[in-house]
Coordinates of N, CA and C in Angstrom, one line a residue:
M538 N -10.0 -10.9 17.0 CA -8.6 -10.8 16.6 C -8.4 -11.5 15.2
K539 N -7.5 -10.9 14.4 CA -7.3 -11.4 13.1 C -6.4 -12.7 13.1
N540 N -6.7 -13.6 12.2 CA -5.9 -14.8 12.1 C -4.6 -14.4 11.4
R541 N -3.5 -14.5 12.1 CA -2.1 -14.2 11.5 C -1.4 -15.4 11.1
N542 N -2.1 -16.6 10.9 CA -1.5 -17.8 10.5 C -1.6 -18.0 9.0
S543 N -2.2 -17.1 8.3 CA -2.4 -17.3 6.8 C -1.0 -17.2 6.2
L544 N -0.8 -17.9 5.1 CA 0.4 -17.9 4.4 C 0.5 -16.9 3.3
N545 N -0.7 -16.6 2.7 CA -0.7 -15.6 1.6 C -1.1 -14.3 2.0
I546 N -0.3 -13.3 1.6 CA -0.6 -11.9 1.9 C -0.9 -11.2 0.6
M547 N -2.1 -10.6 0.4 CA -2.4 -10.0 -0.9 C -1.5 -8.8 -1.1
H548 N -1.1 -8.7 -2.3 CA -0.2 -7.6 -2.7 C -0.8 -6.9 -3.9
K549 N -0.3 -5.7 -4.2 CA -0.6 -5.0 -5.4 C 0.6 -4.3 -6.0
G550 N 0.6 -4.0 -7.2 CA 1.7 -3.4 -7.9 C 1.2 -2.8 -9.2
I551 N 2.0 -1.9 -9.8 CA 1.6 -1.3 -11.1 C 2.2 -2.1 -12.2
S552 N 1.4 -2.6 -13.1 CA 1.8 -3.4 -14.2 C 2.8 -2.6 -15.1
L553 N 3.8 -3.3 -15.6 CA 4.8 -2.7 -16.5 C 4.2 -2.4 -17.9
I554 N 3.1 -3.2 -18.2 CA 2.5 -3.1 -19.6 C 1.3 -2.2 -19.5
S555 N 0.3 -2.4 -18.7 CA -0.9 -1.6 -18.7 C -0.8 -0.4 -17.9
K556 N 0.2 -0.3 -17.0 CA 0.4 0.8 -16.1 C -0.8 1.0 -15.1
S557 N -1.6 -0.1 -14.9 CA -2.7 -0.1 -14.0 C -2.3 -1.0 -12.8
W558 N -3.0 -0.7 -11.6 CA -2.8 -1.5 -10.5 C -3.3 -3.0 -10.7
E559 N -2.5 -3.9 -10.2 CA -2.9 -5.4 -10.3 C -2.8 -5.9 -8.8
T560 N -3.8 -6.7 -8.4 CA -3.8 -7.2 -7.1 C -3.8 -8.8 -7.1
G561 N -3.2 -9.4 -6.2 CA -3.2 -10.9 -6.1 C -2.0 -11.4 -5.4
D562 N -1.5 -12.5 -5.7 CA -0.3 -13.1 -5.1 C 1.0 -12.6 -5.7
L563 N 1.9 -12.3 -4.9 CA 3.2 -11.8 -5.4 C 4.1 -12.9 -5.7
L564 N 4.7 -12.9 -6.9 CA 5.7 -13.9 -7.3 C 7.0 -13.2 -7.6
R565 N 8.1 -13.9 -7.3 CA 9.4 -13.4 -7.7 C 10.1 -14.5 -8.4
E566 N 10.5 -14.3 -9.7 CA 11.1 -15.3 -10.5 C 12.4 -14.8 -11.1
Y567 N 13.3 -15.7 -11.4 CA 14.6 -15.4 -12.0 C 14.5 -15.8 -13.4
D568 N 15.1 -15.0 -14.3 CA 15.2 -15.4 -15.7 C 16.5 -16.1 -15.9
K569 N 16.8 -16.5 -17.1 CA 18.0 -17.3 -17.4 C 19.3 -16.6 -17.1
D570 N 19.2 -15.2 -17.1 CA 20.4 -14.4 -16.7 C 20.5 -14.0 -15.3
S571 N 19.6 -14.7 -14.5 CA 19.6 -14.4 -13.0 C 19.0 -13.0 -12.6
H572 N 18.3 -12.4 -13.5 CA 17.6 -11.2 -13.2 C 16.3 -11.5 -12.5
I573 N 15.9 -10.7 -11.5 CA 14.7 -11.0 -10.8 C 13.6 -10.2 -11.4
H574 N 12.4 -10.8 -11.6 CA 11.2 -10.2 -12.1 C 10.1 -10.5 -11.1
Y575 N 9.3 -9.4 -10.9 CA 8.2 -9.5 -10.0 C 6.8 -9.6 -10.7
Y576 N 5.9 -10.4 -10.3 CA 4.7 -10.6 -10.9 C 3.5 -10.6 -9.9
I577 N 2.4 -10.2 -10.3 CA 1.1 -10.4 -9.5 C 0.4 -11.5 -10.3
Q578 N 0.0 -12.5 -9.6 CA -0.7 -13.6 -10.2 C -2.1 -13.7 -9.6
K579 N -3.1 -13.9 -10.4 CA -4.5 -14.0 -10.0 C -5.0 -15.4 -10.4
F580 N -5.8 -16.0 -9.6 CA -6.5 -17.2 -9.9 C -7.9 -16.9 -10.1
W581 N -8.4 -16.9 -11.3 CA -9.8 -16.7 -11.6 C -10.6 -17.9 -11.5
S582 N -10.1 -19.0 -11.8 CA -10.7 -20.3 -11.6 C -9.6 -21.4 -11.6
P583 N -9.9 -22.7 -11.4 CA -8.8 -23.7 -11.4 C -8.0 -23.7 -12.8
T584 N -8.7 -23.3 -13.8 CA -8.0 -23.4 -15.1 C -7.6 -22.0 -15.7
V585 N -8.0 -20.9 -15.1 CA -7.7 -19.6 -15.6 C -6.8 -18.8 -14.6
I586 N -5.6 -18.6 -15.0 CA -4.6 -17.9 -14.1 C -4.0 -16.8 -14.9
T587 N -3.9 -15.5 -14.4 CA -3.2 -14.5 -15.1 C -2.0 -14.0 -14.3
K588 N -1.0 -13.6 -15.0 CA 0.2 -13.2 -14.4 C 0.7 -11.9 -15.0
H589 N 0.9 -10.8 -14.2 CA 1.3 -9.5 -14.7 C 2.6 -9.1 -14.1
E590 N 3.6 -8.8 -15.0 CA 4.8 -8.3 -14.5 C 4.6 -6.9 -13.9
I591 N 5.2 -6.6 -12.8 CA 4.9 -5.3 -12.1 C 6.2 -4.6 -11.8
D592 N 6.1 -3.3 -11.6 CA 7.3 -2.5 -11.2 C 7.5 -2.8 -9.7
P593 N 8.7 -3.4 -9.4 CA 9.0 -3.7 -8.0 C 9.0 -2.6 -7.0
D594 N 9.2 -1.4 -7.5 CA 9.2 -0.2 -6.6 C 7.7 0.2 -6.2
T595 N 6.7 -0.4 -6.8 CA 5.3 -0.1 -6.5 C 4.6 -1.2 -5.7
I596 N 5.3 -2.2 -5.2 CA 4.7 -3.3 -4.5 C 4.2 -2.8 -3.1
C597 N 2.9 -3.1 -2.9 CA 2.2 -2.7 -1.6 C 1.6 -3.9 -1.0
R598 N 1.6 -4.0 0.3 CA 0.9 -5.1 1.0 C -0.5 -4.7 1.4
Y599 N -1.5 -5.6 1.4 CA -2.8 -5.3 1.9 C -2.7 -5.3 3.4
T600 N -3.3 -4.3 4.0 CA -3.2 -4.1 5.5 C -4.3 -4.9 6.2
E601 N -5.3 -5.4 5.5 CA -6.5 -6.1 6.1 C -7.4 -5.1 6.8
Y602 N -7.2 -3.8 6.6 CA -8.1 -2.8 7.2 C -9.0 -2.2 6.1
M603 N -10.2 -1.8 6.5 CA -11.1 -1.1 5.6 C -11.6 0.1 6.4
N604 N -11.8 1.3 5.8 CA -12.2 2.4 6.5 C -13.8 2.4 6.6
F605 N -14.4 3.4 7.1 CA -15.8 3.5 7.3 C -16.6 3.5 5.9
K606 N -15.9 3.8 4.8 CA -16.5 3.7 3.5 C -16.3 2.4 2.8
K607 N -15.8 1.4 3.6 CA -15.5 0.1 3.1 C -14.4 0.1 2.0
E608 N -13.5 1.0 2.0 CA -12.4 1.1 1.1 C -11.2 0.3 1.7
E609 N -10.6 -0.6 0.8 CA -9.5 -1.4 1.3 C -8.3 -0.4 1.5
I610 N -7.5 -0.6 2.5 CA -6.4 0.2 2.8 C -5.1 -0.6 2.6
W611 N -4.2 0.0 1.8 CA -3.0 -0.7 1.4 C -1.8 0.1 1.9
E612 N -0.7 -0.6 2.0 CA 0.6 0.0 2.3 C 0.9 1.2 1.3
Y613 N 1.4 2.3 1.8 CA 1.7 3.5 1.0 C 0.4 4.2 0.5
D614 N -0.8 3.9 1.0 CA -1.9 4.7 0.7 C -1.9 6.0 1.3
I615 N -2.5 7.0 0.7 CA -2.6 8.4 1.2 C -4.0 8.5 1.8
L616 N -4.1 8.8 3.1 CA -5.4 8.9 3.7 C -5.6 10.4 4.1
E617 N -6.9 10.8 4.0 CA -7.2 12.2 4.3 C -8.2 12.2 5.4
Y618 N -8.0 13.1 6.4 CA -8.9 13.3 7.5 C -10.2 13.9 7.1
V619 N -11.3 13.3 7.4 CA -12.7 13.9 7.1 C -13.5 13.9 8.4
G620 N -12.9 13.8 9.6 CA -13.7 13.6 10.8 C -14.3 14.9 11.3
P621 N -14.9 14.9 12.4 CA -15.7 16.0 12.9 C -14.9 17.2 13.4
A622 N -13.6 17.0 13.8 CA -12.8 18.1 14.3 C -12.4 19.1 13.1
E623 N -12.5 20.4 13.4 CA -12.2 21.4 12.4 C -10.7 21.5 12.2
C624 N -10.2 21.6 10.9 CA -8.8 21.8 10.6 C -8.6 23.0 9.7
D625 N -7.6 23.7 9.8 CA -7.3 24.9 9.0 C -6.8 24.4 7.6
E626 N -6.2 23.3 7.5 CA -5.6 22.8 6.3 C -6.0 21.3 6.1
I627 N -5.8 20.8 4.9 CA -6.0 19.4 4.6 C -5.0 18.6 5.4
Q628 N -5.5 17.6 6.1 CA -4.6 16.7 6.9 C -4.6 15.3 6.1
R629 N -3.4 15.0 5.6 CA -3.2 13.8 4.9 C -2.0 13.0 5.5
G630 N -2.1 11.7 5.4 CA -1.0 10.9 6.0 C -0.8 9.7 5.1
I631 N 0.3 9.0 5.4 CA 0.7 7.8 4.6 C 0.7 6.6 5.5
V632 N 0.4 5.5 4.9 CA 0.3 4.2 5.6 C 1.5 3.4 5.4
F633 N 2.1 2.9 6.5 CA 3.3 2.0 6.4 C 3.3 1.2 7.7
M634 N 4.3 0.3 7.7 CA 4.4 -0.6 8.9 C 5.6 -0.3 9.7
V635 N 5.4 -0.3 11.0 CA 6.5 -0.1 12.0 C 6.4 -1.2 13.0
D636 N 7.5 -1.9 13.2 CA 7.6 -3.0 14.2 C 6.4 -3.9 14.1
G637 N 6.0 -4.3 12.9 CA 4.9 -5.3 12.7 C 3.5 -4.7 12.9
E638 N 3.4 -3.4 13.0 CA 2.1 -2.8 13.2 C 1.8 -1.7 12.1
W639 N 0.6 -1.8 11.5 CA 0.3 -0.8 10.5 C 0.0 0.5 11.1
V640 N 0.6 1.6 10.6 CA 0.4 3.0 11.2 C 0.1 4.0 10.0
C641 N -0.4 5.1 10.4 CA -0.6 6.2 9.5 C 0.1 7.4 10.2
Q642 N 0.9 8.1 9.4 CA 1.6 9.3 9.9 C 1.2 10.5 9.1
I643 N 0.7 11.5 9.9 CA 0.3 12.8 9.3 C 1.3 13.8 9.7
G644 N 2.1 14.4 8.7 CA 3.0 15.4 9.0 C 4.1 15.0 10.0
R645 N 4.3 15.9 11.0 CA 5.3 15.6 12.0 C 4.7 14.9 13.2
Q646 N 3.4 14.5 13.2 CA 2.8 13.8 14.3 C 3.5 12.4 14.4
A647 N 3.4 11.9 15.6 CA 3.9 10.5 15.8 C 3.0 9.6 15.0
P648 N 3.5 8.5 14.4 CA 2.6 7.6 13.7 C 1.6 7.0 14.7
M649 N 0.3 6.9 14.2 CA -0.7 6.4 15.0 C -1.2 5.0 14.5
P650 N -1.6 4.1 15.3 CA -2.1 2.8 14.8 C -3.1 3.0 13.8
L651 N -3.1 2.3 12.7 CA -4.0 2.4 11.6 C -5.4 2.2 12.0
W652 N -5.7 1.3 12.9 CA -7.0 1.0 13.4 C -7.7 2.2 14.0
E653 N -6.9 3.1 14.6 CA -7.5 4.3 15.2 C -7.9 5.3 14.1
C654 N -7.5 5.2 12.9 CA -7.8 6.1 11.8 C -9.0 5.8 11.0
M655 N -9.5 4.6 11.1 CA -10.5 4.0 10.2 C -11.9 4.7 10.2
D656 N -12.2 5.4 11.3 CA -13.5 6.0 11.5 C -13.6 7.4 10.9
D657 N -12.4 8.0 10.6 CA -12.5 9.4 10.1 C -11.4 9.7 9.0
M658 N -11.0 8.7 8.3 CA -10.0 8.9 7.2 C -10.5 8.2 6.0
V659 N -10.4 8.9 4.8 CA -10.7 8.3 3.5 C -9.5 8.1 2.7
R660 N -9.5 7.1 1.8 CA -8.4 6.9 0.9 C -8.5 7.8 -0.2
V661 N -7.4 8.6 -0.5 CA -7.4 9.5 -1.6 C -6.4 9.1 -2.7
G662 N -5.7 8.0 -2.5 CA -4.8 7.5 -3.5 C -3.6 6.8 -2.9
S663 N -2.6 6.7 -3.6 CA -1.4 6.0 -3.2 C -0.2 6.9 -3.4
Y664 N 0.9 6.7 -2.7 CA 2.1 7.4 -2.8 C 2.6 7.3 -4.3
F665 N 2.3 6.3 -5.0 CA 2.8 6.1 -6.3 C 1.9 6.7 -7.4
D666 N 0.7 7.2 -7.1 CA -0.2 7.8 -8.0 C 0.4 9.2 -8.4
E667 N 0.6 9.4 -9.7 CA 1.2 10.7 -10.2 C 0.2 11.8 -10.2
N668 N -1.1 11.5 -10.3 CA -2.1 12.5 -10.4 C -2.7 13.0 -9.0
I669 N -2.1 12.6 -7.9 CA -2.6 13.0 -6.6 C -1.8 14.2 -6.1
D670 N -2.5 15.2 -5.8 CA -1.9 16.4 -5.2 C -2.0 16.3 -3.7
Y671 N -1.0 15.7 -3.1 CA -1.1 15.5 -1.7 C -0.1 16.3 -0.9
T672 N 0.4 17.4 -1.5 CA 1.4 18.2 -0.9 C 2.5 17.4 -0.2
A673 N 3.4 16.9 -1.0 CA 4.3 15.9 -0.5 C 5.2 16.3 0.6
D674 N 5.3 17.6 0.9 CA 6.2 18.1 2.0 C 5.9 17.4 3.3
H675 N 4.6 17.4 3.7 CA 4.3 16.8 5.0 C 4.3 15.3 5.0
L676 N 4.4 14.6 3.8 CA 4.5 13.2 3.7 C 5.9 12.7 3.8
T677 N 6.8 13.6 3.3 CA 8.2 13.2 3.2 C 9.0 13.6 4.4
E678 N 8.5 14.4 5.3 CA 9.2 14.8 6.5 C 9.4 13.6 7.3
N679 N 10.4 13.6 8.1 CA 10.7 12.5 9.0 C 11.0 11.2 8.3
G680 N 11.4 11.3 7.0 CA 11.9 10.1 6.3 C 10.8 9.1 5.8
N681 N 9.6 9.5 5.7 CA 8.5 8.6 5.3 C 8.8 7.9 4.0
T682 N 9.4 8.6 3.1 CA 9.6 8.0 1.8 C 10.7 6.9 1.9
E683 N 11.5 6.9 2.9 CA 12.5 5.9 3.1 C 11.9 4.6 3.5
H684 N 10.7 4.6 4.0 CA 10.0 3.3 4.3 C 9.9 2.4 3.1
K685 N 9.8 3.0 1.9 CA 9.7 2.2 0.7 C 11.0 1.4 0.5
A686 N 12.1 2.0 0.6 CA 13.4 1.3 0.4 C 13.6 0.3 1.4
G687 N 13.1 0.4 2.6 CA 13.4 -0.5 3.7 C 12.4 -1.6 3.9
K688 N 11.4 -1.7 3.0 CA 10.3 -2.6 3.3 C 10.8 -4.1 3.2
E689 N 10.1 -4.9 3.9 CA 10.4 -6.3 3.9 C 10.0 -7.0 2.6
E690 N 10.8 -8.1 2.3 CA 10.4 -8.8 1.1 C 9.8 -10.2 1.5

């Protein structure tokens, strides 16, 4: 069983400057005009710390799961089925949290616990990656994109 007593949850987000993914601790800071800015902070050593301002709409939490290829799985990742069962079309789903449990939902299927997917799903990208052709119709059915707006802070 995983230790759920840890205080830090690893996050990632797309940097506003480099447009690349940054991973680390999530910080929320207010400027002098009371505007909120979000940052990913990394501790490289006791004296070297980097801080990247990120697009708050791209914040993802680390699920603490890895698939059979040892790929880290993050919130809003797009997973593709590569298991032994034959399929007529590509089966892709999106990762999100429901009632405190990480799930993956493929099309109109009921969300399944993420741990059940790790043996036959590979990570093909993120919901936020513009270059991913994941045929969005089956990812947006049943309101999956609304999970972004309702995520916990």
